[in-house]
Tab-separated table of C-alpha atoms in Angstrom:
chain	number	residue	atom	x	y	z
A	164	ASN	CA	101.578	200.860	190.202
A	165	ALA	CA	99.958	203.435	191.666
A	166	GLY	CA	103.355	205.754	191.813
A	167	VAL	CA	103.188	208.404	194.310
A	168	THR	CA	100.075	208.673	196.829
A	169	GLN	CA	99.123	211.606	199.165
A	170	THR	CA	96.417	211.994	201.921
A	171	PRO	CA	94.394	213.612	202.288
A	172	LYS	CA	93.523	215.715	199.173
A	173	PHE	CA	91.977	218.621	200.976
A	174	GLN	CA	92.442	219.729	204.353
A	175	VAL	CA	90.800	222.799	206.515
A	176	LEU	CA	92.733	223.487	209.846
A	177	LYS	CA	92.283	226.193	212.416
A	178	THR	CA	95.388	228.286	213.284
A	179	GLY	CA	97.203	226.179	216.106
A	180	GLN	CA	95.947	222.648	215.165
A	181	SER	CA	98.271	220.094	214.255
A	182	MET	CA	98.146	217.520	211.255
A	183	THR	CA	100.161	215.084	209.319
A	184	LEU	CA	100.302	214.530	205.874
A	185	GLN	CA	100.898	211.156	204.516
A	186	CYS	CA	102.820	210.070	201.491
A	187	ALA	CA	103.657	206.726	200.076
A	188	GLN	CA	105.345	205.414	197.024
A	189	ASP	CA	105.427	201.998	195.134
A	190	MET	CA	108.440	202.440	193.091
A	191	ASN	CA	111.169	201.259	195.476
A	192	HIS	CA	112.639	204.734	195.226
A	193	ASN	CA	115.311	205.744	197.592
A	194	SER	CA	114.549	209.165	197.870
A	195	MET	CA	111.500	211.362	199.148
A	196	TYR	CA	110.588	214.857	199.232
A	197	TRP	CA	108.238	217.323	200.570
A	198	TYR	CA	107.481	220.534	198.456
A	199	ARG	CA	105.012	223.419	198.782
A	200	GLN	CA	103.549	225.409	195.771
A	201	ASP	CA	102.332	229.087	196.254
A	202	PRO	CA	101.138	231.237	193.558
A	203	GLY	CA	103.940	232.917	191.409
A	204	MET	CA	106.678	230.950	193.664
A	205	GLY	CA	107.092	227.739	191.662
A	206	LEU	CA	107.849	224.652	193.985
A	207	ARG	CA	109.984	224.761	197.217
A	208	LEU	CA	111.800	222.030	199.234
A	209	ILE	CA	110.628	221.916	202.572
A	210	TYR	CA	112.371	218.563	203.642
A	211	TYR	CA	113.601	215.757	201.726
A	212	SER	CA	114.906	212.209	202.706
A	213	ALA	CA	118.052	210.761	200.621
A	214	SER	CA	117.455	207.159	201.989
A	215	GLU	CA	115.539	205.400	204.646
A	216	GLY	CA	116.544	206.566	207.956
A	217	THR	CA	117.751	210.184	206.903
A	218	THR	CA	116.116	213.294	206.745
A	219	ASP	CA	117.446	216.945	206.046
A	220	LYS	CA	115.940	220.646	205.664
A	221	GLY	CA	115.365	222.022	202.420
A	222	GLU	CA	114.675	225.641	201.521
A	223	VAL	CA	111.550	226.343	203.798
A	224	PRO	CA	111.796	223.895	206.698
A	225	ASN	CA	110.470	226.284	209.483
A	226	GLY	CA	107.138	225.016	211.209
A	227	TYR	CA	107.171	221.321	209.818
A	228	ASN	CA	108.833	218.374	210.935
A	229	VAL	CA	108.981	214.941	208.828
A	230	SER	CA	109.643	211.219	209.537
A	231	ARG	CA	110.553	208.416	206.962
A	232	LEU	CA	108.831	205.898	208.370
A	233	ASN	CA	110.223	203.146	205.969
A	234	LYS	CA	111.409	203.017	202.427
A	235	ARG	CA	107.727	203.715	201.030
A	236	GLU	CA	106.639	206.242	203.334
A	237	PHE	CA	107.481	209.862	204.122
A	238	SER	CA	105.074	211.835	206.373
A	239	LEU	CA	105.098	215.983	206.840
A	240	ARG	CA	103.717	217.126	210.249
A	241	LEU	CA	102.532	220.528	211.148
A	242	GLU	CA	102.718	221.108	214.717
A	243	SER	CA	100.827	224.276	215.257
A	244	ALA	CA	99.365	225.382	211.853
A	245	ALA	CA	99.678	228.997	210.678
A	246	PRO	CA	97.584	230.820	208.064
A	247	SER	CA	101.224	231.168	206.219
A	248	GLN	CA	100.989	227.596	205.689
A	249	THR	CA	98.473	227.520	203.627
A	250	SER	CA	99.397	225.925	200.536
A	251	VAL	CA	99.583	223.040	197.909
A	252	TYR	CA	101.772	220.351	199.087
A	253	PHE	CA	103.416	217.982	196.918
A	254	CYS	CA	105.398	214.726	197.811
A	255	ALA	CA	107.877	213.365	195.303
A	256	SER	CA	110.086	210.460	194.883
A	257	SER	CA	113.285	209.719	193.023
A	258	ILE	CA	115.819	206.717	192.457
A	259	ASP	CA	118.558	208.985	192.908
A	260	TYR	CA	118.705	212.670	192.666
A	261	ASN	CA	117.263	213.283	189.309
A	262	GLU	CA	114.127	212.554	188.036
A	263	GLN	CA	111.376	213.115	190.419
A	264	PHE	CA	107.829	211.766	190.119
A	265	PHE	CA	105.218	213.782	192.077
A	266	GLY	CA	101.765	212.846	193.851
A	267	PRO	CA	98.518	214.447	193.138
A	268	GLY	CA	99.037	216.939	196.055
A	269	THR	CA	97.307	217.990	199.270
A	270	ARG	CA	95.494	221.377	199.242
A	271	LEU	CA	95.673	222.895	202.895
A	272	THR	CA	93.954	225.837	204.131
A	273	VAL	CA	94.545	227.465	207.378
A	274	LEU	CA	92.113	229.724	208.939
B	281	GLY	CA	118.827	225.383	195.267
B	282	GLN	CA	119.980	227.817	192.477
B	283	GLN	CA	117.696	230.379	190.868
B	284	LEU	CA	116.286	229.767	187.427
B	285	ASN	CA	114.538	232.282	185.420
B	286	GLN	CA	111.771	231.023	183.350
B	287	SER	CA	110.219	232.790	180.158
B	288	PRO	CA	107.929	233.550	179.214
B	289	GLN	CA	105.750	233.952	182.118
B	290	SER	CA	102.649	233.036	180.358
B	291	MET	CA	101.641	232.649	176.615
B	292	PHE	CA	98.602	232.048	174.311
B	293	ILE	CA	98.630	229.399	171.792
B	294	GLN	CA	96.419	228.650	168.875
B	295	GLU	CA	95.775	225.267	167.851
B	296	GLY	CA	98.441	223.997	165.312
B	297	GLU	CA	100.940	226.736	166.379
B	298	ASP	CA	104.742	225.744	167.427
B	299	VAL	CA	105.601	227.327	170.580
B	300	SER	CA	108.771	227.654	172.726
B	301	MET	CA	109.945	228.650	176.264
B	302	ASN	CA	113.156	228.596	178.038
B	303	CYS	CA	115.082	228.463	181.524
B	304	THR	CA	118.085	229.985	182.253
B	305	SER	CA	120.582	229.766	185.377
B	306	SER	CA	123.521	231.742	186.800
B	307	SER	CA	125.305	228.441	187.349
B	308	ILE	CA	126.093	225.622	185.715
B	309	PHE	CA	123.650	222.435	185.806
B	310	ASN	CA	124.317	218.845	185.073
B	311	THR	CA	120.460	217.612	184.686
B	312	TRP	CA	117.730	219.663	183.329
B	313	LEU	CA	114.124	218.399	183.675
B	314	TRP	CA	110.864	219.612	182.442
B	315	TYR	CA	107.757	219.041	183.836
B	316	LYS	CA	103.760	219.590	183.179
B	317	GLN	CA	101.204	220.764	185.802
B	318	ASP	CA	97.430	220.493	184.961
B	319	PRO	CA	95.074	222.092	187.284
B	320	GLY	CA	94.558	220.211	190.526
B	321	GLU	CA	97.213	217.715	189.727
B	322	GLY	CA	100.859	217.212	190.355
B	323	PRO	CA	103.675	218.091	187.954
B	324	VAL	CA	104.272	215.162	185.561
B	325	LEU	CA	107.881	214.778	183.984
B	326	LEU	CA	107.917	215.138	180.508
B	327	ILE	CA	111.656	214.993	179.598
B	328	ALA	CA	114.980	214.704	181.161
B	329	LEU	CA	118.296	215.910	179.917
B	330	TYR	CA	121.662	214.729	180.999
B	331	LYS	CA	124.636	215.923	178.485
B	332	ALA	CA	125.097	219.453	177.281
B	333	GLY	CA	123.890	219.450	173.707
B	334	GLU	CA	121.598	216.857	174.327
B	335	LEU	CA	118.410	217.305	172.376
B	336	THR	CA	115.293	215.058	173.320
B	337	SER	CA	111.937	214.298	171.974
B	338	ASN	CA	108.913	212.976	173.437
B	339	GLY	CA	105.925	212.934	170.885
B	340	ARG	CA	105.520	216.721	169.920
B	341	LEU	CA	107.760	218.061	172.603
B	342	THR	CA	111.415	218.482	171.993
B	343	ALA	CA	114.166	219.813	174.640
B	344	GLN	CA	117.536	220.947	174.315
B	345	PHE	CA	120.244	221.073	177.337
B	346	GLY	CA	122.297	224.033	176.372
B	347	ILE	CA	125.981	224.324	175.547
B	348	THR	CA	126.973	226.552	178.210
B	349	ARG	CA	125.155	224.182	180.699
B	350	LYS	CA	123.160	227.159	181.796
B	351	ASP	CA	120.026	226.948	179.783
B	352	SER	CA	117.434	224.549	178.575
B	353	PHE	CA	114.691	225.052	175.891
B	354	LEU	CA	111.436	223.319	175.544
B	355	ASN	CA	109.644	223.538	172.346
B	356	ILE	CA	105.962	222.280	171.511
B	357	SER	CA	105.094	221.621	167.781
B	358	ALA	CA	101.614	221.767	166.335
B	359	SER	CA	99.542	222.667	169.615
B	360	ILE	CA	96.686	220.984	170.529
B	361	PRO	CA	94.169	222.011	173.169
B	362	SER	CA	95.372	219.442	175.722
B	363	ASP	CA	98.797	221.539	175.751
B	364	VAL	CA	97.320	224.197	178.143
B	365	GLY	CA	98.867	223.908	181.455
B	366	ILE	CA	102.030	225.111	183.351
B	367	TYR	CA	105.280	224.185	182.306
B	368	PHE	CA	108.101	224.066	184.587
B	369	CYS	CA	111.833	223.490	184.265
B	370	ALA	CA	113.769	221.998	186.755
B	371	GLY	CA	117.963	221.661	187.227
B	372	LEU	CA	120.307	219.980	189.302
B	373	GLY	CA	123.619	221.461	189.864
B	374	PHE	CA	126.995	220.588	189.833
B	375	PRO	CA	128.848	218.452	190.727
B	376	ASN	CA	126.707	216.862	193.653
B	377	ASP	CA	123.926	218.996	194.244
B	378	TYR	CA	121.031	217.080	195.258
B	379	LYS	CA	118.252	219.560	195.398
B	380	LEU	CA	116.364	220.207	192.176
B	381	SER	CA	116.032	223.863	191.439
B	382	PHE	CA	112.492	225.113	189.816
B	383	GLY	CA	111.619	227.824	187.745
B	384	ALA	CA	108.228	229.663	188.359
B	385	GLY	CA	106.819	228.288	185.432
B	386	THR	CA	105.304	229.258	182.185
B	387	THR	CA	101.484	229.329	181.827
B	388	VAL	CA	100.385	228.259	178.612
B	389	THR	CA	96.743	228.845	177.690
B	390	VAL	CA	94.540	228.709	174.560
B	391	ARG	CA	93.819	232.040	172.465
B	392	ALA	CA	90.247	232.629	172.280
């Protein structure tokens, strides 16, 4: 099992560009999550999907959109990237709401 | 999510030492999780706790779910160099909260 995979691993964007971060899990988990991690601020929830077909806002959803494509895949889209979105993005999944398993992260820089 | 206070913010370890860190919340939690993050990697789940007073071990790691449901502790015994990294606590609120709250992390480095 690969667990949670994320692509790309690194990305550099110019302000105003758009991109989609991809996430997939092969553990048959119901719930999936997107977090951002900034120095000294821990992990902050952007969006989550409790089950296939549902998505909800987390703590810091502004500037992002998500799609739960199927049970395995949950993508995060930046429509118009801003320097404040420079961060490390982690996708996670869980069977219910408890033990979450994280992917390796995408390191995004917006110039 | 709820605000979690994790301490210490950083610590230095010497090989063979026992170290501890803790996490406190202003609200009751019904689940406590402890993660470790190595540089350039995602957090890895170390221990999960589900009952007040529960004490659970994973090798040299031991974590406890506080009796008040508002705190948790992680102990590392006989530290080794690969214990360096960032340790995060995370909690799930009560009764049906579905968003994990994370502490800011404890950075563990080796004392020169």
